[in-house]
C-alpha atoms as one frame of an Amber mdcrd trajectory, in Angstrom:
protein
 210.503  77.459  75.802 210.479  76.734  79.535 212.062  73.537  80.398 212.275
  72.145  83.898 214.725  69.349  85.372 213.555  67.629  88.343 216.434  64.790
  89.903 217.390  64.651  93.487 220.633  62.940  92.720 223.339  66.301  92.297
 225.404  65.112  89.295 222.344  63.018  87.286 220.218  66.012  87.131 223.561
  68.352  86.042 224.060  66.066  83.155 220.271  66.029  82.141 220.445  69.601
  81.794 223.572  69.801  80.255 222.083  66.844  77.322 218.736  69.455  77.325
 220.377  72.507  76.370 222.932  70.614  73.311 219.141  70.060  71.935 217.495
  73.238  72.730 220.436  75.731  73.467 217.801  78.617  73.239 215.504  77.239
  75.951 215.460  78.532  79.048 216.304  75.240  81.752 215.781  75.166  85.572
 216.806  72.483  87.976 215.533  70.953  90.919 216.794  68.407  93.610 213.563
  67.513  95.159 209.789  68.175  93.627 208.641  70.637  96.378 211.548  73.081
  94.953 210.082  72.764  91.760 206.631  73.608  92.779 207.436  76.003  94.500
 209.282  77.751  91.266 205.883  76.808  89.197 203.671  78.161  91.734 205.306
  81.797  90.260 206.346  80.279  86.817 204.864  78.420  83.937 206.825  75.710
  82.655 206.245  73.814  78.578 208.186  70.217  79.767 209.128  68.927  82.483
 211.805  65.659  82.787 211.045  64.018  86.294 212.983  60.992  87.795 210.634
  58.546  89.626 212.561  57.243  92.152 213.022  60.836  94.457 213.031  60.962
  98.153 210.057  63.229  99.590 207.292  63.423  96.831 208.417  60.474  93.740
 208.322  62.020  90.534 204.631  60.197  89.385 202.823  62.188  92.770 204.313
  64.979  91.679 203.595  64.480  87.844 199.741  64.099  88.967 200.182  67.466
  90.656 201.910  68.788  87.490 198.888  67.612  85.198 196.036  68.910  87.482
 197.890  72.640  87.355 198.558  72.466  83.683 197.114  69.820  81.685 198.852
  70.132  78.479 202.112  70.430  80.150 204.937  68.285  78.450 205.730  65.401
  80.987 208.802  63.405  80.299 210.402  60.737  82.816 213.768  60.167  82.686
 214.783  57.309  85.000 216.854  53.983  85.477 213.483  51.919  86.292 211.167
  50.301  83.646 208.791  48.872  85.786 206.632  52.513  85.658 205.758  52.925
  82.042 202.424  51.628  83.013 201.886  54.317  85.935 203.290  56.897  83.554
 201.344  56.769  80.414 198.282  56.539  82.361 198.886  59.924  83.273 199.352
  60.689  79.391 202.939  61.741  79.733 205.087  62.704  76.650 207.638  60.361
  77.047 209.833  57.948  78.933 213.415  57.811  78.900 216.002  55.272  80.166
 218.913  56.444  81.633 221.705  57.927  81.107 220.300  60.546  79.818 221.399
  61.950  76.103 220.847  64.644  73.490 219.875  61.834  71.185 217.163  59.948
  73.455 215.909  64.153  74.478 216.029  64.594  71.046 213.985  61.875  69.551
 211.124  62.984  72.753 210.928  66.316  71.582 210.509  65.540  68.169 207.201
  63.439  69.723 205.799  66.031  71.927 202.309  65.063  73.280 201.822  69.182
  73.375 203.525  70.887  70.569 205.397  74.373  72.267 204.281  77.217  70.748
 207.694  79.816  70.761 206.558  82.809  71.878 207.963  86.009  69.043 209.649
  88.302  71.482 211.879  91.690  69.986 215.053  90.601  71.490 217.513  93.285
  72.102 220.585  90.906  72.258 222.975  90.757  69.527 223.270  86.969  67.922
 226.414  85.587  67.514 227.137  83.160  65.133 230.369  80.982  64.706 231.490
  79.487  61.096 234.019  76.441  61.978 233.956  74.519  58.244 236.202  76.274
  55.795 238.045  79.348  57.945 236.775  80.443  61.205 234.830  83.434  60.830
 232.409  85.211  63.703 229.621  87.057  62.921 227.140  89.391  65.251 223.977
  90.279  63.588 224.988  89.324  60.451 228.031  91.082  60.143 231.935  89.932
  60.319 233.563  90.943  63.625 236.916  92.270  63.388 239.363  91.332  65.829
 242.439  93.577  65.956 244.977  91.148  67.031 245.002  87.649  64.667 246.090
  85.761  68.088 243.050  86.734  69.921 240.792  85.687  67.126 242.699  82.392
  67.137 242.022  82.064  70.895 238.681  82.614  70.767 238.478  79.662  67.933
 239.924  77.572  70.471 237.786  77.857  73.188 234.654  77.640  70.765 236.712
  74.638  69.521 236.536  73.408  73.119 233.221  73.261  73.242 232.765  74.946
  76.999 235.507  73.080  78.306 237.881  75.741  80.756 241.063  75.811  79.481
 244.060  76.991  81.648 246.098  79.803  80.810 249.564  77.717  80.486 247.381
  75.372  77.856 246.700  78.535  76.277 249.940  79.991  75.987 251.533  76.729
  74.587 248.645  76.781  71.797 249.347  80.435  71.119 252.782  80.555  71.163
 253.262  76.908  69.910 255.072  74.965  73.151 257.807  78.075  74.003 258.712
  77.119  77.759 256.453  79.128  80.103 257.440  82.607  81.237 256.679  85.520
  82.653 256.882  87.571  79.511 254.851  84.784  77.437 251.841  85.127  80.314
 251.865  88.870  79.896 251.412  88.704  76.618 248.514  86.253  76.971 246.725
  88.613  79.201 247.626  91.432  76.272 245.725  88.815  74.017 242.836  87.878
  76.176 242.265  91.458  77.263 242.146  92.497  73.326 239.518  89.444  72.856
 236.903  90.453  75.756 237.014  94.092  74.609 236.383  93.204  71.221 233.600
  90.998  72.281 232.556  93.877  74.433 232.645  96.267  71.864 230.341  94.219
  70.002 227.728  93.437  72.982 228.701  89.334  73.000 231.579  89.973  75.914
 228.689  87.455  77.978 230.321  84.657  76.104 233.168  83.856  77.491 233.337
  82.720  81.053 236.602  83.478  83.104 237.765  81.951  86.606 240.973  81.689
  88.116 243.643  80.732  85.231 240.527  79.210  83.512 239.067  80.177  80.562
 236.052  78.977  78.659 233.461  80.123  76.214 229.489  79.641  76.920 228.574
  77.262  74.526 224.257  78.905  75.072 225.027  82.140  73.894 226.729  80.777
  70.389 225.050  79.267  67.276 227.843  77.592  66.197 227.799  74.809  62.722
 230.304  72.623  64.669 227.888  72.982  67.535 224.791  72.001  65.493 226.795
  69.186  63.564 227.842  67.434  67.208 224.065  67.386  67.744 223.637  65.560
  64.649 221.540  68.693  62.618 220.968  67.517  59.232 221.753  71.218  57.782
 225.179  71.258  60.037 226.375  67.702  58.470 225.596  68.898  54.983 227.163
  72.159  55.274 230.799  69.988  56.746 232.750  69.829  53.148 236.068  68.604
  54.742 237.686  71.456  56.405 237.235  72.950  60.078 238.996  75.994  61.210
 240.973  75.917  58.142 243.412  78.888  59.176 244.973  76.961  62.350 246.819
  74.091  62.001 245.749  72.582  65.489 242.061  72.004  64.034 243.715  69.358
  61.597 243.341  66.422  64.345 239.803  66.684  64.326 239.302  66.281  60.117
 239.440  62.554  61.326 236.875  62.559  63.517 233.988  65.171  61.737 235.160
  62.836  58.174 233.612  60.010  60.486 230.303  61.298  61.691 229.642  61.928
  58.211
């Protein structure tokens, strides 16, 4: 699936695609400031849905969702804006949806659920490896169905972490006090960290997956796209991911305990 993002305001369209890919983390998402960008990627590109803001300077987003329909007439059209007062304009023009902002996976949820269109996923032989994450009970990784073995137990328990993290970058002196539970910081401690990190991304590597994690200066972070992950699918609100929660998460780390509280809740 093809999804475009279309919001000339820098941070509002970064959180709309952030909120589209915690609902479909296997789509593939572009995003544009203004709605000649976007054209211009869809004169070379097809697109399933598109979420337009209204309000836009240049070309507003019902011009350009006119434009949209006469290209591609069964093209998803979904406006996501702070303005009511253009529900009338936009379900003339038969669009999917209409969401009020802000923006979340629930409310992009519920429109996909209604599609006007339904998507049809195209089968393609995919050549990547899948990775898959088990959080409830122990923390287990799997690629292609089968357990990956991690040769150092700390560098298995960092990578829980940062999946535990959910994308968030993590610096390495938060890293070393997890790992080596609050010793003062010191040379020797960081050296072993980079022993530890090292050992995870050639494990990862080793496997074909290394694209998961996502390093910058004394940051660290995993991708949350290229995991399918329970805990993932449970924040979303997945029926299957709720059912599957039985009361323990990351059961072989002690520092997953704080968040019993919180997954004991949702359900």
């Amino acid at each position: 699936m093809v999804i475009i993002a279309v919001d000339d305001e820098k941070i509002a369209l970064e959180g709309v695609v952030d909120e589209i890919h915690k609902v479909v983390p296997e789509a593939e998402v572009h995003g544009f400031r203004s709605a000649e960008d976007a054209q211009e990627f869809l004169n070379e590109n097809s697109c399933d849905v598109a979420f337009l803001d209204i309000k836009m300077r240049g070309m507003n987003g019902i011009e350009f969702a006119k434009n949209l329909k006469v290209q591609n007439p069964k093209l998803n059209i979904i406006f996501a804006t702070g303005y009511d007062e253009y529900t009338k304009d936009a379900f003339g023009l038969h669009a999917s949806g209409y969401i009020m902002k802000p923006i979340t996976a629930e409310k992009i949820a519920k429109e996909f659920e209604e599609l006007r269109h339904p998507v049809e996923e195209k089968k393609q032989q995919s050549t990547s490896p899948v990775l898959k994450v088990q959080t409830f009970g122990n923390f287990e990784v799997y690629v292609n169905e089968e357990p990956l073995k991690f040769s150092r137990s700390k560098s298995k328990e960092l990578f829980a972490y940062l999946i535990h993290k959910c994308g968030t970058s993590c610096s390495t002196k938060e890293l070393i006090a997890l790992l080596f539970e609050n010793r003062p910081y010191t040379i020797s401690l960081q050296k072993q960290y980079q022993t530890i990190l090292s050992t995870l991304i050639k494990t990862l590597k080793d496997a074909g997956v290394e694209d998961c994690i996502i390093r910058k200066h004394n940051q660290t972070a995993v991708d949350i796209t290229k995991l399918d992950c329970d805990y993932y699918h449970f924040l979303e609100g997945n029926p299957a991911a709720l059912n599957a929660y039985a009361g323990e998460y990351m059961a072989n780390y002690s520092w997953s305990e704080f968040v019993l509280g919180y997954l004991d809740q949702k359900v």
